[in-house]
Amino acid sequence: MAATRKFGVLTGGGDAPGLNAVIRGCVLRAEALGVEMVGIRRSWLGLRDKDTMALDSHVTHRWLVKGGTELRTRRYDPFDKNEEHMVLTGFSDLDLDGLIAIGGDGTLTTSHRFHQLGLPVVGVPKTIDNDIVGTDQTFGFDTAVQTACEAIDRLHTTAAAHGRILIVEVMGRYSGWIASHAGIAGEADLVLIPEAPAALADVVAWAQGLKSRGREYAILVVAEGAVIMDEDGKPLARGKMTAAGYEKLGGVSVKLAEILLGAGIDSRTTILGHIQRGGTPTAFDRMLALRYGARSVEILAEGITGVMVGLRNDHMTTVPLSEIAGRRRNVDPSQAELLWILSPLEHVGKG
Ligand code: F6P
């Protein structure tokens, strides 16, 4: 059957395991609907530069297992560079009928702005941070939690051997989803997340009191964006603005370990960093990503645009991009509270 319509798909922002599975989900559904799919390379830059890649079920064969994104990605916002009209021109020059934008808060906000300018776009929620509103879960999160949990499992034995505190820093700029899930599943002793600021003095007191509480060693999981306030009310670590205009975090665990060492407490740091984003997605993320991809094409084919596909109670839904743009889904403190009770965690950050 000759293709009557042509949809583009792009991946924007930081990569997340499952991006290629979303693309394959798009392609398989598009072929069933008689729609042609075109890959747009390097996020919005690919529309600006008309840099594309042909996609079909053969090209995307075995993409479910592939980490990264075969379309490549960039942190690039055309509105920041006043290049939005070049992107719109690229879209029409490529004869596209619709666009699927797979990305996190930045890409979805940009998608919303383009939709307001008339671009027929559907968003797919991607980020290992799991902090997108309008969905129960982003793809990539499950893989990141699994990776972090495996690292914590390994760190238990070396921490026990030396009687140390091992501080594991995980990603999560503004939300503690990875830290709380990996920390609880990995039986960490303390988890510090951005949603629950902690006083440095309380953390030091917790560490000093370990031995008297009969503990030989401890695992402390800290989200990179955790807020730990010193005695002057200043955060222990601050982010640095990057050239791409977003805050780069990382290093709070190093500062914390230095302070604990200074207080005579043997401690070391492991920063998991981009290991959490790399490699093959879990089976859960592959399934979720496939569903997101397939549903996004169906919606676009039905003529619905300006929405993001979401997951609600295991069903695919749609949410207007206007309700997502510029917002963030944080760990619900009441849910976090329940989790602290269910697991033997000591949570100095609460209240
Ligand atoms: O937004 C996802 C994320 O992995 C954050 O957890 C982290 O702060 C950031 O991206 C790192 O970005 P980059 O790859 O640009 O260093």
Coordinates of C-alpha atoms and ligand atoms in Angstrom, one line a residue:
M1 CA 0.0 0.0 0.0
A2 CA 1.5 3.4 -1.0
A3 CA 2.2 5.7 2.0
T4 CA -0.3 8.5 2.1
R5 CA 1.1 10.4 5.0
K6 CA 4.6 11.0 6.3
F7 CA 5.5 11.5 10.0
G8 CA 8.8 12.5 11.5
V9 CA 10.3 11.3 14.8
L10 CA 13.0 13.0 16.8
T11 CA 14.8 12.4 20.1
G12 CA 15.7 15.4 22.2
G13 CA 17.6 16.2 25.5
G14 CA 19.6 13.6 27.4
D15 CA 19.3 10.1 26.2
A16 CA 17.4 7.4 28.1
P17 CA 17.3 3.6 27.7
G18 CA 14.4 2.8 25.5
L19 CA 14.6 5.6 22.9
N20 CA 15.2 3.1 20.1
A21 CA 12.4 1.0 21.3
V22 CA 10.0 3.9 21.0
I23 CA 11.1 4.6 17.5
R24 CA 10.6 0.9 16.6
G25 CA 7.1 1.1 18.2
C26 CA 6.4 4.1 15.9
V27 CA 7.7 2.4 12.8
L28 CA 5.7 -0.9 13.4
R29 CA 2.5 0.9 14.0
A30 CA 3.0 3.3 11.1
E31 CA 3.6 0.5 8.7
A32 CA 0.4 -1.1 9.8
L33 CA -1.4 2.1 9.2
G34 CA 0.2 2.8 5.9
V35 CA 2.1 5.8 7.2
E36 CA 5.8 6.5 6.3
M37 CA 8.1 7.3 9.2
V38 CA 11.2 9.5 8.8
G39 CA 13.9 9.8 11.4
I40 CA 15.0 13.3 12.2
R41 CA 18.6 13.3 13.3
R42 CA 20.1 15.3 16.3
S43 CA 16.8 16.5 17.8
W44 CA 15.4 19.8 16.4
L45 CA 18.7 20.4 14.6
G46 CA 17.7 17.7 12.1
L47 CA 14.5 19.7 11.1
R48 CA 16.5 22.9 10.9
D49 CA 19.2 21.2 8.7
K50 CA 16.8 18.7 7.0
D51 CA 19.1 15.9 8.3
T52 CA 17.0 12.8 8.1
M53 CA 17.2 9.0 8.1
A54 CA 14.8 6.5 6.4
L55 CA 13.1 4.2 8.9
D56 CA 11.2 0.9 8.4
S57 CA 10.8 -2.4 10.2
H58 CA 14.0 -3.7 8.6
V59 CA 16.2 -0.8 9.6
T60 CA 14.9 -0.8 13.1
H61 CA 15.2 -4.6 13.6
R62 CA 16.7 -5.4 17.0
W63 CA 16.5 -1.8 18.1
L64 CA 14.6 -2.8 21.3
V65 CA 17.9 -3.9 22.9
K66 CA 19.9 -0.9 21.8
G67 CA 20.7 1.8 24.3
G68 CA 21.3 5.4 23.3
T69 CA 19.4 6.7 20.2
E70 CA 20.2 5.8 16.6
L71 CA 18.8 9.2 15.7
R72 CA 21.3 10.9 18.1
T73 CA 20.2 13.7 20.4
R74 CA 21.2 17.2 21.3
R75 CA 20.3 19.6 24.1
Y76 CA 19.2 22.4 21.7
D77 CA 16.2 24.7 22.0
P78 CA 15.6 26.5 18.6
F79 CA 13.6 29.3 20.5
D80 CA 16.7 30.2 22.5
K81 CA 18.6 30.7 19.2
N82 CA 15.8 32.4 17.4
E83 CA 15.8 29.5 14.9
E84 CA 12.2 28.3 15.4
H85 CA 11.3 29.5 11.9
M86 CA 14.1 27.6 10.3
V87 CA 12.7 24.5 12.1
L88 CA 9.2 25.2 10.8
T89 CA 10.6 25.7 7.3
G90 CA 12.5 22.4 7.5
F91 CA 9.3 20.6 8.6
S92 CA 7.4 21.9 5.6
D93 CA 10.3 21.3 3.1
L94 CA 10.4 17.7 4.2
D95 CA 6.7 17.4 3.4
L96 CA 5.9 16.0 6.8
D97 CA 2.3 15.6 8.0
G98 CA 3.2 15.3 11.7
L99 CA 6.0 15.0 14.2
I100 CA 6.6 12.8 17.2
A101 CA 9.0 14.4 19.7
I102 CA 10.5 12.0 22.3
G103 CA 12.0 14.0 25.1
G104 CA 11.9 15.3 28.7
D105 CA 10.7 18.5 30.1
G106 CA 12.8 20.7 27.8
T107 CA 11.7 18.9 24.6
L108 CA 8.1 18.7 25.6
T109 CA 8.0 22.4 26.5
T110 CA 9.6 23.2 23.1
S111 CA 7.0 20.9 21.4
H112 CA 4.3 22.9 23.1
R113 CA 5.7 26.2 21.8
F114 CA 5.9 24.7 18.3
H115 CA 2.3 23.4 18.5
Q116 CA 1.2 27.0 19.4
L117 CA 2.9 28.0 16.1
G118 CA 0.9 25.4 14.2
L119 CA 3.2 22.4 14.2
P120 CA 1.3 19.1 14.4
V121 CA 3.3 17.4 17.2
V122 CA 2.7 14.6 19.7
G123 CA 5.1 14.2 22.6
V124 CA 6.5 11.0 24.3
P125 CA 7.7 11.3 27.9
K126 CA 11.4 10.3 28.2
T127 CA 13.8 10.7 31.1
I128 CA 15.5 8.5 33.6
D129 CA 14.6 11.1 36.2
N130 CA 10.8 10.1 36.0
D131 CA 9.8 13.7 36.7
I132 CA 7.3 14.4 33.9
V133 CA 3.8 15.3 34.9
G134 CA 0.8 13.6 33.1
T135 CA 2.2 10.1 33.2
D136 CA 2.7 7.4 35.9
Q137 CA 6.1 6.6 34.5
T138 CA 8.6 7.7 31.9
F139 CA 10.6 5.0 30.0
G140 CA 14.3 4.8 31.0
F141 CA 13.5 5.2 34.7
D142 CA 13.2 1.4 35.3
T143 CA 16.5 0.7 33.7
A144 CA 18.3 3.5 35.7
V145 CA 16.8 2.2 39.0
Q146 CA 17.9 -1.3 38.1
T147 CA 21.4 -0.1 37.3
A148 CA 21.7 1.9 40.5
C149 CA 20.3 -0.9 42.6
E150 CA 22.8 -3.4 41.2
A151 CA 25.6 -0.9 42.1
I152 CA 24.2 -0.5 45.6
D153 CA 24.1 -4.3 46.0
R154 CA 27.7 -4.5 45.2
L155 CA 28.7 -1.7 47.5
H156 CA 27.2 -3.3 50.5
T157 CA 30.0 -6.0 50.7
T158 CA 32.9 -3.6 50.3
A159 CA 31.3 -1.1 52.8
A160 CA 30.9 -4.0 55.3
A161 CA 34.4 -5.3 54.8
H162 CA 35.9 -1.9 55.8
G163 CA 33.2 -0.7 58.2
R164 CA 32.7 2.4 56.1
I165 CA 30.0 4.7 55.0
L166 CA 29.6 4.5 51.2
I167 CA 27.9 7.4 49.6
V168 CA 26.3 6.5 46.3
E169 CA 25.3 9.6 44.2
V170 CA 22.6 8.9 41.6
M171 CA 21.1 11.2 39.0
G172 CA 18.0 13.2 39.7
R173 CA 18.4 16.9 39.2
Y174 CA 15.2 18.1 40.8
S175 CA 13.6 14.9 41.9
G176 CA 14.5 11.9 44.0
W177 CA 12.8 9.1 42.1
I178 CA 15.9 7.1 41.2
A179 CA 17.4 7.7 44.7
S180 CA 14.3 6.7 46.6
H181 CA 13.5 3.6 44.5
A182 CA 17.1 2.3 44.2
G183 CA 17.8 3.2 47.8
I184 CA 14.8 1.4 49.2
A185 CA 15.2 -1.6 46.9
G186 CA 18.9 -1.7 47.6
E187 CA 18.4 -1.5 51.4
A188 CA 20.3 1.7 51.8
D189 CA 20.4 3.1 55.3
L190 CA 19.7 6.7 54.4
V191 CA 18.4 8.4 51.2
L192 CA 18.6 12.1 50.6
I193 CA 16.4 13.6 47.9
P194 CA 15.8 17.2 46.6
E195 CA 12.2 17.1 47.8
A196 CA 13.3 16.7 51.5
P197 CA 16.1 19.2 52.3
A198 CA 18.3 17.9 55.1
A199 CA 20.6 19.7 57.6
L200 CA 24.3 18.8 57.3
A201 CA 24.5 18.6 61.1
D202 CA 21.7 15.9 61.1
V203 CA 23.5 13.9 58.5
V204 CA 26.8 14.1 60.5
A205 CA 25.0 13.2 63.7
W206 CA 23.4 10.2 61.9
A207 CA 26.8 9.0 60.8
Q208 CA 28.4 9.5 64.2
G209 CA 25.6 7.5 65.8
L210 CA 25.9 4.5 63.6
K211 CA 28.2 2.4 65.8
S212 CA 26.2 3.1 68.9
R213 CA 23.1 1.8 67.0
G214 CA 25.0 -1.4 66.4
R215 CA 25.7 -0.7 62.7
E216 CA 29.2 -1.6 61.3
Y217 CA 28.7 0.2 58.0
A218 CA 26.1 2.1 56.0
I219 CA 25.0 2.9 52.5
L220 CA 23.9 6.5 52.0
V221 CA 22.1 7.2 48.6
V222 CA 22.1 10.8 47.6
A223 CA 20.4 12.3 44.6
E224 CA 22.7 14.7 42.7
G225 CA 20.2 17.4 43.4
A226 CA 19.8 16.7 47.1
V227 CA 19.7 19.8 49.2
I228 CA 22.0 19.5 52.3
M229 CA 22.2 22.8 54.2
D230 CA 25.3 23.8 56.2
E231 CA 25.1 25.7 59.5
D232 CA 24.9 29.1 57.6
G233 CA 21.9 27.8 55.6
K234 CA 23.9 27.4 52.4
P235 CA 23.5 24.3 50.2
L236 CA 26.6 22.0 50.3
A237 CA 26.8 21.9 46.5
R238 CA 25.5 24.1 43.7
G239 CA 24.9 23.4 40.0
K240 CA 26.8 25.1 37.2
M241 CA 25.1 26.6 34.2
T242 CA 26.1 24.9 31.0
A243 CA 26.5 26.6 27.6
A244 CA 23.2 24.8 26.6
G245 CA 21.5 26.9 29.4
Y246 CA 20.7 24.2 31.9
E247 CA 22.0 23.4 35.3
K248 CA 24.7 20.7 35.6
L249 CA 24.8 19.1 39.0
G250 CA 27.0 16.5 40.5
G251 CA 29.5 16.3 43.4
V252 CA 27.4 16.7 46.5
S253 CA 28.5 13.3 47.6
V254 CA 32.2 14.3 47.3
K255 CA 31.7 17.3 49.6
L256 CA 29.7 15.2 52.1
A257 CA 32.4 12.5 52.2
E258 CA 35.1 15.2 52.8
I259 CA 33.1 16.5 55.8
L260 CA 32.5 13.0 57.2
L261 CA 36.2 12.2 56.9
G262 CA 37.0 15.5 58.6
A263 CA 34.7 14.4 61.5
G264 CA 36.7 11.1 61.7
I265 CA 34.2 8.9 59.9
D266 CA 35.6 6.6 57.3
S267 CA 33.6 7.3 54.1
R268 CA 34.0 7.0 50.4
T269 CA 32.0 8.2 47.4
T270 CA 30.7 6.5 44.2
I271 CA 29.1 8.7 41.6
L272 CA 27.2 6.5 39.1
G273 CA 26.7 9.3 36.6
H274 CA 26.0 8.4 33.0
I275 CA 26.2 4.6 33.7
Q276 CA 22.6 5.0 34.6
R277 CA 21.7 6.2 31.2
G278 CA 23.8 3.8 29.1
G279 CA 23.3 0.3 27.9
T280 CA 20.3 -1.9 27.1
P281 CA 16.9 -1.1 28.5
T282 CA 15.1 -3.5 30.9
A283 CA 12.2 -5.6 29.5
F284 CA 9.8 -3.3 31.3
D285 CA 11.3 -0.2 29.6
R286 CA 11.2 -1.9 26.2
M287 CA 7.5 -2.7 26.6
L288 CA 6.6 0.7 27.8
A289 CA 8.6 2.4 25.1
L290 CA 7.0 0.2 22.4
R291 CA 3.6 1.1 23.7
Y292 CA 4.4 4.8 23.8
G293 CA 5.7 4.7 20.2
A294 CA 2.8 2.8 18.8
R295 CA 0.2 5.0 20.6
S296 CA 1.8 8.2 19.5
V297 CA 1.5 7.2 15.9
E298 CA -2.1 6.2 16.3
I299 CA -2.9 9.5 17.9
L300 CA -1.2 11.5 15.2
A301 CA -2.9 9.4 12.5
E302 CA -6.3 10.3 14.2
G303 CA -5.4 13.9 13.8
I304 CA -4.9 14.6 17.5
T305 CA -1.9 16.9 18.1
G306 CA -0.6 19.1 20.9
V307 CA -0.7 16.2 23.3
M308 CA 1.7 13.9 25.1
V309 CA 1.0 10.1 25.4
G310 CA 1.0 9.0 29.0
L311 CA 0.6 5.9 31.2
R312 CA -2.3 5.9 33.7
N313 CA -3.1 2.7 35.6
D314 CA -1.4 0.7 32.9
H315 CA -3.5 2.3 30.1
M316 CA -2.3 4.7 27.4
T317 CA -3.7 8.2 27.7
T318 CA -3.1 11.6 26.3
V319 CA -2.5 14.8 28.1
P320 CA -2.4 18.3 26.5
L321 CA 1.2 19.6 26.2
S322 CA 0.0 22.8 27.8
E323 CA -0.5 20.9 31.0
I324 CA 3.0 19.6 30.9
A325 CA 5.1 22.4 29.7
G326 CA 7.3 23.9 32.5
R327 CA 6.0 21.6 35.2
R328 CA 7.7 18.8 37.1
R329 CA 6.5 15.7 39.0
N330 CA 8.2 15.3 42.3
V331 CA 8.3 12.4 44.8
D332 CA 5.2 12.8 46.9
P333 CA 6.4 13.4 50.4
S334 CA 3.4 11.3 51.8
Q335 CA 4.4 8.4 49.6
A336 CA 8.0 8.8 50.6
E337 CA 6.9 8.7 54.2
L338 CA 5.1 5.4 53.7
L339 CA 8.2 4.0 52.0
W340 CA 10.4 5.0 54.9
I341 CA 8.1 3.2 57.3
L342 CA 7.9 0.0 55.1
S343 CA 11.7 -0.2 54.8
P344 CA 14.2 0.0 57.7
L345 CA 15.4 3.4 56.5
E346 CA 16.5 6.3 58.7
H347 CA 15.4 9.4 57.0
V348 CA 17.0 12.5 58.5
G349 CA 15.6 14.8 55.8
K350 CA 11.9 14.6 56.7
G351 CA 9.9 17.4 58.1
Ligands
F6P1 O1 17.7 14.8 32.8 C1 18.3 13.5 32.8 C2 19.7 13.7 33.3 O2 20.3 12.4 33.2 C3 19.8 14.2 34.8 O3 19.5 13.2 35.7 C4 21.2 14.7 34.8 O4 21.3 15.8 35.8 C5 21.4 15.3 33.4 O5 20.5 14.5 32.6 C6 22.8 15.1 32.9 O6 22.9 15.7 31.7 P1 24.2 15.6 30.7 O7 24.1 14.3 30.0 O8 24.0 16.8 29.8 O9 25.4 15.7 31.6

